[in-house]
mmCIF file of C-alpha atoms in Angstrom:
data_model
loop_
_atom_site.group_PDB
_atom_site.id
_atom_site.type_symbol
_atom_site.label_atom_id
_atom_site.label_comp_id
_atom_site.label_asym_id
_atom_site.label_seq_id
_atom_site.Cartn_x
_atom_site.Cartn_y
_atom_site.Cartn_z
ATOM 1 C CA UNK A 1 0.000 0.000 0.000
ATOM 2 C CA UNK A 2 2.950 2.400 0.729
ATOM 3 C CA UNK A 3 4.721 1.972 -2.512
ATOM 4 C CA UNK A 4 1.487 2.478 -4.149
ATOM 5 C CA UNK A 5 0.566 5.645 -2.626
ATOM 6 C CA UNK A 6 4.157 7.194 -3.062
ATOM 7 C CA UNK A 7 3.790 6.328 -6.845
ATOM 8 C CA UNK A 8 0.574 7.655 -6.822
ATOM 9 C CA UNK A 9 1.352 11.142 -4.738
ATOM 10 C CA UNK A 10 4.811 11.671 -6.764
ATOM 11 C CA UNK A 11 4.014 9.661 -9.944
ATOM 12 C CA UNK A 12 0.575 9.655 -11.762
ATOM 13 C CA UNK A 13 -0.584 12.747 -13.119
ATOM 14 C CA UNK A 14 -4.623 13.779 -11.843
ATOM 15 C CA UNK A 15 -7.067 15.256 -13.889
ATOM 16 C CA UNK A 16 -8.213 16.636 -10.622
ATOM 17 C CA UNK A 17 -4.912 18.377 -10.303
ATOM 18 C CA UNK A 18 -4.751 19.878 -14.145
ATOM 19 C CA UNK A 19 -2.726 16.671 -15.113
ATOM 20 C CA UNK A 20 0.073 17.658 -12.318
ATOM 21 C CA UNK A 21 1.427 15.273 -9.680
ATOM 22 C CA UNK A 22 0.209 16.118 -6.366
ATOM 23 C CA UNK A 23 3.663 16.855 -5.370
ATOM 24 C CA UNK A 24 3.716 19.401 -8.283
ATOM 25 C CA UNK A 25 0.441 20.992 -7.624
ATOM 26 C CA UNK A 26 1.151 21.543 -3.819
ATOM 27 C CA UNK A 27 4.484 22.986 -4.868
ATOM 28 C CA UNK A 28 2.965 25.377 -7.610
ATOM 29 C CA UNK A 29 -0.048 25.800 -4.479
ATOM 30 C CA UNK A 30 2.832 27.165 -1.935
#
């Protein structure tokens, strides 16, 4: 479950997120 949620927080683009990582957004967010 770990390694999928750090592939999916740092990984897979959402659509939810403009097609950014999560990682990305919250950087572009700060």
């Amino acid at each position: 479950m770990t390694k999928w949620r750090e592939h999916y927080s740092t990984i897979g683009p959402h659509s939810s997120l403009n097609y950014m990582t999560p990682v990305a957004f919250a950087n572009q967010a700060a």
